[in-house]
Amino acid sequence: MCMPMTGARRSTSFLLALTTAAGASLLTGCGVLPGITGGSREPLTVMTWAPDGTQATNMPGMPATAVAFSRWVNDNGGIDGHRLKVLTCNEQNTNIGAGNCARRAVKEGAVAVVGSYSQFGSAFMPPLEAAGIPFIGGYGISGEEFTSTDSYPVNGGQAALLAGNGRQLARDCERVALVRPDTIDGDDLPPLINSGLTEGSRHEVADIRAADDAGDYSSVAAQALERAGAGPGVPARIGRSAARQQARKGCVTAVLGERTETFLDSFRRVETADQKVRISSVVGSVGQALIDSTGGKEGPFEGAYVTGWYPESGDPRWDAMRRVVDKYAFGDNRIDTDDAGVQTTWIAYTVLKQAVESLDKDSVSTRELAGRLDHGQPVTTGGLTPALRWDFASMLASADFPRVVNRSVTYQVVRQGRLVAQRKGFVNVGPTLENARTSG
């Protein structure tokens, strides 16, 4: 039985343990994790939240990925000797739920909230700010993530995606209809896509509002087709894909999160052979799983443009994440490694790990962690993002999105049923964002 030791007896026993194999074996048996130096470093408690089981967008893969990450690092000695404890919380897609998760993080002593999803920044940021808890790598769906000094985003959020999508469509689309949620945050999307469209298009986007929890979008789909100026029909004998190749002037971008699939079902019923447009979207609303479930290369997304934050899911830079998920998620079907939420969570925990390791302290406080992120060396993510830094010099010259330190997006396209790179590398949309004017 292992007994605690104090004073001179503890010091003598510790020296003996270091010089005898039996003593070393006994030390391990007393609860010191293999690989954790001396076992003296305090555990790290963090939280990851996301909505699950709601009528709107759900992101259960984000907390599940956080748990898998903690199993991996703890199996390998922790983060710089600190055992990682991950708290998870169902944010429920409500103001109350988001606030409750944040208050629980404060109550349970979380040193950070990492890789989380919520559109209710006005509810979750104040409790975190009051406690000085860093919010690392949120999904980027709420405006507060890009204005609060306690937020450390790893991507440019919806703002970068929409601005990038506008630029991606500007060359090929004379008219664009944007189908977006009829919410306060959704009100910011039209000016963002317009900031990109104006670099090449003659028309501003047609703003089509839609309920983010509707079961049918037929009227919305019909309106989108009309406002996009759907092109003339092409003889059915040449096939759907060829028809889309010949009708590129009208484009419909759907940005409804998880409800994009529901919209698409309605769109396919409403669209006729005489109404052909290019489909477009952004990651988070469209991913490989949706493309597969709607027919792959024979489905409506073939040829679609998609704007993302990160390299396409087949890029080898994601291999480390896939290996961890394969080994430590135990077949958890909530985790789809092609999903942008899962990918964001992986990157956010990569930031946490690198920041804690650079501190090299037996205990880590919220103040120390925030200070490292504010003033330390840039954090690298294995090429999944540009190097990340949140010091003053890295801020964006924008009143709405000053903390967009990662201004990069990727242009992707659906070819043969797979989401692949349309062009290599990252596209900097920082200047486009600086010119955007939103209601926020």
Short mmCIF file of C-alpha atoms in Angstrom, two decimals, residues 79-406:
data_model
loop_
_atom_site.label_atom_id
_atom_site.label_comp_id
_atom_site.label_asym_id
_atom_site.label_seq_id
_atom_site.Cartn_x
_atom_site.Cartn_y
_atom_site.Cartn_z
CA ILE A 79 0.93 18.10 -21.86
CA ASP A 80 4.44 18.91 -20.63
CA GLY A 81 3.76 16.69 -17.62
CA HIS A 82 0.27 18.05 -16.92
CA ARG A 83 -2.55 15.53 -17.05
CA LEU A 84 -5.34 16.97 -19.20
CA LYS A 85 -8.90 16.85 -17.89
CA VAL A 86 -11.59 17.76 -20.45
CA LEU A 87 -15.03 18.87 -19.30
CA THR A 88 -17.76 18.74 -21.95
CA CYS A 89 -21.03 20.66 -22.04
CA ASN A 90 -24.13 20.67 -24.27
CA GLU A 91 -24.64 24.30 -25.22
CA GLN A 92 -28.15 23.43 -26.55
CA ASN A 93 -28.15 26.21 -29.17
CA THR A 94 -29.59 28.65 -26.64
CA ASN A 95 -28.44 31.77 -24.81
CA ILE A 96 -29.15 30.09 -21.49
CA GLY A 97 -27.27 26.94 -22.43
CA ALA A 98 -24.21 28.89 -23.61
CA GLY A 99 -24.16 30.97 -20.45
CA ASN A 100 -24.57 27.89 -18.24
CA CYS A 101 -21.63 26.15 -19.92
CA ALA A 102 -19.43 29.21 -19.42
CA ARG A 103 -20.38 29.53 -15.75
CA ARG A 104 -19.68 25.85 -15.22
CA ALA A 105 -16.22 26.31 -16.74
CA VAL A 106 -15.58 29.08 -14.22
CA LYS A 107 -16.94 27.07 -11.30
CA GLU A 108 -14.87 23.97 -12.10
CA GLY A 109 -11.63 25.88 -12.50
CA ALA A 110 -11.08 25.53 -16.24
CA VAL A 111 -7.85 27.16 -17.39
CA ALA A 112 -9.32 27.58 -20.89
CA VAL A 113 -12.33 26.83 -23.07
CA VAL A 114 -11.01 25.10 -26.19
CA GLY A 115 -12.44 24.19 -29.61
CA SER A 116 -16.08 25.01 -28.92
CA TYR A 117 -19.16 25.99 -30.94
CA SER A 118 -21.80 28.55 -30.03
CA GLN A 119 -23.51 31.40 -31.81
CA PHE A 120 -24.29 33.07 -28.47
CA GLY A 121 -21.11 34.96 -27.76
CA SER A 122 -23.01 37.62 -25.82
CA ALA A 123 -23.97 34.91 -23.32
CA PHE A 124 -20.72 32.96 -22.94
CA MET A 125 -18.02 35.62 -23.25
CA PRO A 126 -18.91 37.82 -20.22
CA PRO A 127 -18.49 35.00 -17.64
CA LEU A 128 -15.22 33.95 -19.27
CA GLU A 129 -13.96 37.53 -19.41
CA ALA A 130 -14.83 38.12 -15.76
CA ALA A 131 -12.76 35.07 -14.79
CA GLY A 132 -9.98 35.79 -17.32
CA ILE A 133 -10.46 32.40 -19.02
CA PRO A 134 -9.06 32.25 -22.57
CA PHE A 135 -11.47 31.08 -25.29
CA ILE A 136 -9.18 29.23 -27.70
CA GLY A 137 -10.30 28.22 -31.16
CA GLY A 138 -14.04 28.72 -31.13
CA TYR A 139 -15.80 27.75 -34.33
CA GLY A 140 -16.07 31.37 -35.42
CA ILE A 141 -19.85 31.65 -35.56
CA SER A 142 -20.31 34.56 -33.10
CA GLY A 143 -19.06 38.11 -33.44
CA GLU A 144 -17.67 38.25 -29.91
CA GLU A 145 -15.06 35.66 -30.85
CA PHE A 146 -13.40 38.31 -33.03
CA THR A 147 -13.69 41.30 -30.68
CA SER A 148 -13.06 40.01 -27.14
CA THR A 149 -9.48 40.24 -25.90
CA ASP A 150 -10.01 36.90 -24.16
CA SER A 151 -10.75 35.14 -27.45
CA TYR A 152 -8.03 33.44 -29.50
CA PRO A 153 -9.60 32.32 -32.81
CA VAL A 154 -7.71 29.88 -35.03
CA ASN A 155 -9.67 30.69 -38.19
CA GLY A 156 -11.42 33.70 -39.70
CA GLY A 157 -14.90 32.43 -38.85
CA GLN A 158 -17.95 32.93 -40.98
CA ALA A 159 -16.64 36.36 -41.94
CA ALA A 160 -13.62 34.98 -43.77
CA LEU A 161 -15.66 32.20 -45.37
CA LEU A 162 -18.28 34.55 -46.77
CA ALA A 163 -15.78 37.12 -47.98
CA GLY A 164 -13.77 34.31 -49.55
CA ASN A 165 -16.84 32.74 -51.10
CA GLY A 166 -17.71 36.05 -52.72
CA ARG A 167 -14.24 36.24 -54.26
CA GLN A 168 -14.43 32.61 -55.35
CA LEU A 169 -17.73 33.23 -57.17
CA ALA A 170 -16.91 36.68 -58.55
CA ARG A 171 -15.24 35.40 -61.71
CA ASP A 172 -17.94 32.94 -62.79
CA CYS A 173 -21.24 34.30 -61.49
CA GLU A 174 -23.11 37.29 -62.84
CA ARG A 175 -25.85 36.92 -60.22
CA VAL A 176 -25.62 35.30 -56.80
CA ALA A 177 -28.41 34.49 -54.35
CA LEU A 178 -27.41 33.92 -50.73
CA VAL A 179 -29.67 31.69 -48.63
CA ARG A 180 -28.83 32.35 -44.99
CA PRO A 181 -30.39 32.14 -41.51
CA ASP A 182 -32.89 34.81 -40.54
CA THR A 183 -30.94 35.67 -37.38
CA ILE A 184 -28.94 38.60 -36.03
CA ASP A 185 -25.68 36.87 -36.92
CA GLY A 186 -27.13 35.97 -40.32
CA ASP A 187 -27.69 39.67 -41.02
CA ASP A 188 -23.92 40.13 -41.30
CA LEU A 189 -23.51 37.59 -44.09
CA PRO A 190 -24.76 39.59 -47.14
CA PRO A 191 -22.29 42.48 -46.75
CA LEU A 192 -19.48 39.98 -46.22
CA ILE A 193 -20.14 38.07 -49.43
CA ASN A 194 -20.65 41.39 -51.21
CA SER A 195 -17.18 42.50 -50.14
CA GLY A 196 -15.81 39.61 -52.18
CA LEU A 197 -18.26 39.80 -55.06
CA THR A 198 -17.52 43.43 -55.78
CA GLU A 199 -14.00 42.45 -56.80
CA GLY A 200 -15.37 40.87 -59.97
CA SER A 201 -19.16 40.82 -60.18
CA ARG A 202 -21.54 43.40 -61.52
CA HIS A 203 -24.27 42.60 -59.01
CA GLU A 204 -24.58 42.52 -55.26
CA VAL A 205 -25.89 39.34 -53.71
CA ALA A 206 -29.62 38.71 -53.48
CA ASP A 207 -30.35 38.24 -49.78
CA ILE A 208 -32.71 35.30 -49.13
CA ARG A 209 -33.63 34.82 -45.48
CA ALA A 210 -34.62 31.41 -44.15
CA ALA A 211 -35.60 29.98 -40.78
CA ASP A 212 -32.69 27.95 -39.42
CA ASP A 213 -34.98 25.24 -38.04
CA ALA A 214 -37.47 24.82 -40.92
CA GLY A 215 -38.50 21.41 -42.23
CA ASP A 216 -39.11 22.61 -45.80
CA TYR A 217 -37.52 25.35 -47.88
CA SER A 218 -39.47 25.09 -51.14
CA SER A 219 -40.53 28.74 -51.24
CA VAL A 220 -37.03 29.85 -50.29
CA ALA A 221 -35.51 27.66 -53.02
CA ALA A 222 -37.87 29.06 -55.64
CA GLN A 223 -37.00 32.60 -54.61
CA ALA A 224 -33.28 31.83 -54.74
CA LEU A 225 -33.53 30.42 -58.27
CA GLU A 226 -35.45 33.45 -59.47
CA ARG A 227 -33.10 35.97 -57.86
CA ALA A 228 -30.03 34.16 -59.17
CA GLY A 229 -31.32 34.52 -62.71
CA ALA A 230 -31.38 30.79 -63.37
CA GLY A 231 -30.01 30.05 -66.83
CA PRO A 232 -31.83 28.37 -69.71
CA GLY A 233 -32.30 24.65 -69.73
CA VAL A 234 -29.98 22.19 -71.48
CA PRO A 235 -31.24 19.06 -73.22
CA ALA A 236 -31.55 16.23 -70.71
CA ARG A 237 -29.60 13.84 -72.94
CA ILE A 238 -26.29 15.59 -72.15
CA GLY A 239 -26.66 14.89 -68.46
CA ARG A 240 -26.97 16.93 -65.27
CA SER A 241 -23.25 17.57 -64.82
CA ALA A 242 -22.83 18.88 -68.36
CA ALA A 243 -25.90 21.04 -67.93
CA ARG A 244 -24.32 22.68 -64.91
CA GLN A 245 -21.09 23.20 -66.84
CA GLN A 246 -23.04 25.18 -69.45
CA ALA A 247 -25.04 27.29 -67.00
CA ARG A 248 -22.59 29.11 -64.75
CA LYS A 249 -23.94 32.63 -64.78
CA GLY A 250 -26.45 32.11 -61.98
CA CYS A 251 -25.21 30.91 -58.59
CA VAL A 252 -26.93 30.01 -55.33
CA THR A 253 -24.89 29.95 -52.13
CA ALA A 254 -26.57 28.16 -49.22
CA VAL A 255 -25.15 28.87 -45.75
CA LEU A 256 -27.55 27.22 -43.32
CA GLY A 257 -25.27 24.97 -41.32
CA GLU A 258 -26.83 21.59 -40.68
CA ARG A 259 -30.05 22.76 -42.35
CA THR A 260 -28.29 23.11 -45.71
CA GLU A 261 -29.19 19.49 -46.43
CA THR A 262 -32.87 20.22 -45.81
CA PHE A 263 -32.66 23.23 -48.10
CA LEU A 264 -31.03 21.11 -50.79
CA ASP A 265 -33.85 18.56 -50.67
CA SER A 266 -36.33 21.35 -51.31
CA PHE A 267 -34.10 22.90 -53.97
CA ARG A 268 -33.91 19.65 -55.95
CA ARG A 269 -37.70 19.38 -55.99
CA VAL A 270 -38.17 22.98 -57.12
CA GLU A 271 -35.39 23.18 -59.71
CA THR A 272 -36.39 22.22 -63.25
CA ALA A 273 -34.52 21.43 -66.46
CA ASP A 274 -35.02 25.06 -67.48
CA GLN A 275 -33.42 26.41 -64.30
CA LYS A 276 -29.77 25.57 -63.90
CA VAL A 277 -27.43 27.34 -61.51
CA ARG A 278 -24.12 26.63 -59.83
CA ILE A 279 -24.46 25.51 -56.23
CA SER A 280 -22.02 26.97 -53.74
CA SER A 281 -21.48 26.98 -50.00
CA VAL A 282 -18.91 27.09 -47.21
CA VAL A 283 -17.48 24.46 -44.90
CA GLY A 284 -19.72 23.85 -41.95
CA SER A 285 -22.73 23.94 -44.24
CA VAL A 286 -21.34 21.50 -46.81
CA GLY A 287 -18.84 18.72 -46.21
CA GLN A 288 -17.84 15.40 -47.72
CA ALA A 289 -20.47 13.50 -45.73
CA LEU A 290 -23.28 15.60 -47.23
CA ILE A 291 -21.83 15.26 -50.73
CA ASP A 292 -21.72 11.48 -50.30
CA SER A 293 -25.26 11.25 -48.92
CA THR A 294 -26.71 13.26 -51.81
CA GLY A 295 -25.30 11.13 -54.59
CA GLY A 296 -21.60 11.89 -54.82
CA LYS A 297 -20.50 12.53 -58.39
CA GLU A 298 -24.06 12.00 -59.60
CA GLY A 299 -25.49 14.42 -57.07
CA PRO A 300 -26.27 18.13 -57.14
CA PHE A 301 -22.94 19.18 -55.64
CA GLU A 302 -20.84 17.98 -58.55
CA GLY A 303 -18.99 21.08 -59.75
CA ALA A 304 -19.98 23.10 -56.67
CA TYR A 305 -17.62 25.69 -55.22
CA VAL A 306 -16.93 25.49 -51.49
CA THR A 307 -14.86 27.92 -49.41
CA GLY A 308 -13.00 26.45 -46.44
CA TRP A 309 -10.60 27.49 -43.69
CA TYR A 310 -8.17 24.61 -43.91
CA PRO A 311 -6.64 22.23 -46.47
CA GLU A 312 -9.04 19.70 -48.01
CA SER A 313 -9.73 16.70 -45.80
CA GLY A 314 -7.62 14.35 -47.93
CA ASP A 315 -4.48 16.43 -47.39
CA PRO A 316 -1.69 14.49 -45.59
CA ARG A 317 -1.38 17.30 -43.05
CA TRP A 318 -4.44 15.79 -41.35
CA ASP A 319 -2.79 12.38 -40.91
CA ALA A 320 -1.75 13.01 -37.29
CA MET A 321 -5.33 13.84 -36.33
CA ARG A 322 -6.65 10.76 -38.10
CA ARG A 323 -4.19 8.50 -36.29
CA VAL A 324 -5.22 9.90 -32.90
CA VAL A 325 -8.92 9.53 -33.69
CA ASP A 326 -8.45 5.99 -34.97
CA LYS A 327 -6.61 4.91 -31.83
CA TYR A 328 -8.26 6.92 -29.06
CA ALA A 329 -11.86 7.61 -30.14
CA PHE A 330 -12.77 3.91 -29.88
CA GLY A 331 -15.00 3.99 -32.94
CA ASP A 332 -17.00 7.02 -31.72
CA ASN A 333 -19.29 7.72 -34.68
CA ARG A 334 -19.78 11.32 -33.57
CA ILE A 335 -16.33 12.13 -34.94
CA ASP A 336 -16.09 12.77 -38.67
CA THR A 337 -12.52 13.83 -39.45
CA ASP A 338 -13.76 15.58 -42.61
CA ASP A 339 -15.92 17.88 -40.46
CA ALA A 340 -14.75 21.48 -39.97
CA GLY A 341 -15.80 21.44 -36.32
CA VAL A 342 -13.69 18.38 -35.59
CA GLN A 343 -10.77 19.91 -37.49
CA THR A 344 -11.09 23.22 -35.62
CA THR A 345 -11.10 21.37 -32.30
CA TRP A 346 -7.92 19.51 -33.24
CA ILE A 347 -6.19 22.77 -34.19
CA ALA A 348 -7.40 24.52 -31.02
CA TYR A 349 -6.00 21.75 -28.80
CA THR A 350 -2.78 21.86 -30.80
CA VAL A 351 -2.54 25.55 -29.85
CA LEU A 352 -3.22 24.74 -26.19
CA LYS A 353 -0.59 22.00 -26.16
CA GLN A 354 2.10 24.17 -27.72
CA ALA A 355 1.32 27.13 -25.46
CA VAL A 356 1.46 25.06 -22.26
CA GLU A 357 4.68 23.35 -23.32
CA SER A 358 6.33 26.70 -23.94
CA LEU A 359 5.45 27.89 -20.42
CA ASP A 360 7.29 24.95 -18.80
CA LYS A 361 5.63 25.48 -15.40
CA ASP A 362 4.47 23.10 -12.68
CA SER A 363 1.11 24.89 -12.59
CA VAL A 364 -0.56 26.95 -15.30
CA SER A 365 -2.94 29.81 -14.55
CA THR A 366 -5.40 31.49 -16.88
CA ARG A 367 -3.31 34.67 -16.68
CA GLU A 368 -0.11 32.86 -17.66
CA LEU A 369 -1.78 31.03 -20.54
CA ALA A 370 -3.35 34.22 -21.88
CA GLY A 371 -0.04 36.04 -21.54
CA ARG A 372 1.71 33.33 -23.54
CA LEU A 373 -0.87 33.61 -26.32
CA ASP A 374 -0.72 37.42 -26.30
CA HIS A 375 3.04 37.84 -26.28
CA GLY A 376 4.75 34.53 -27.03
CA GLN A 377 6.24 33.18 -30.21
CA PRO A 378 3.83 32.30 -33.05
CA VAL A 379 2.03 28.98 -32.66
CA THR A 380 2.41 26.52 -35.53
CA THR A 381 -0.18 23.92 -36.49
CA GLY A 382 1.66 21.62 -38.86
CA GLY A 383 0.70 23.67 -41.89
CA LEU A 384 -3.05 23.41 -41.24
CA THR A 385 -3.10 27.17 -40.74
CA PRO A 386 -0.51 29.89 -41.11
CA ALA A 387 1.49 30.53 -37.92
CA LEU A 388 -0.87 32.03 -35.34
CA ARG A 389 -0.17 34.99 -33.09
CA TRP A 390 -2.57 37.25 -31.18
CA ASP A 391 -0.37 40.24 -30.33
CA PHE A 392 -1.41 43.77 -31.19
CA ALA A 393 0.61 43.85 -34.39
CA SER A 394 -1.29 40.80 -35.68
CA MET A 395 -4.76 42.35 -35.32
CA LEU A 396 -6.91 43.08 -38.38
CA ALA A 397 -7.63 46.72 -39.28
CA SER A 398 -11.36 46.19 -38.82
CA ALA A 399 -13.67 47.37 -36.07
CA ASP A 400 -15.90 44.31 -36.56
CA PHE A 401 -13.23 41.58 -36.71
CA PRO A 402 -10.00 42.85 -35.11
CA ARG A 403 -8.99 39.42 -33.78
CA VAL A 404 -9.06 37.69 -37.15
CA VAL A 405 -5.36 36.88 -37.05
CA ASN A 406 -5.80 34.03 -39.53
#
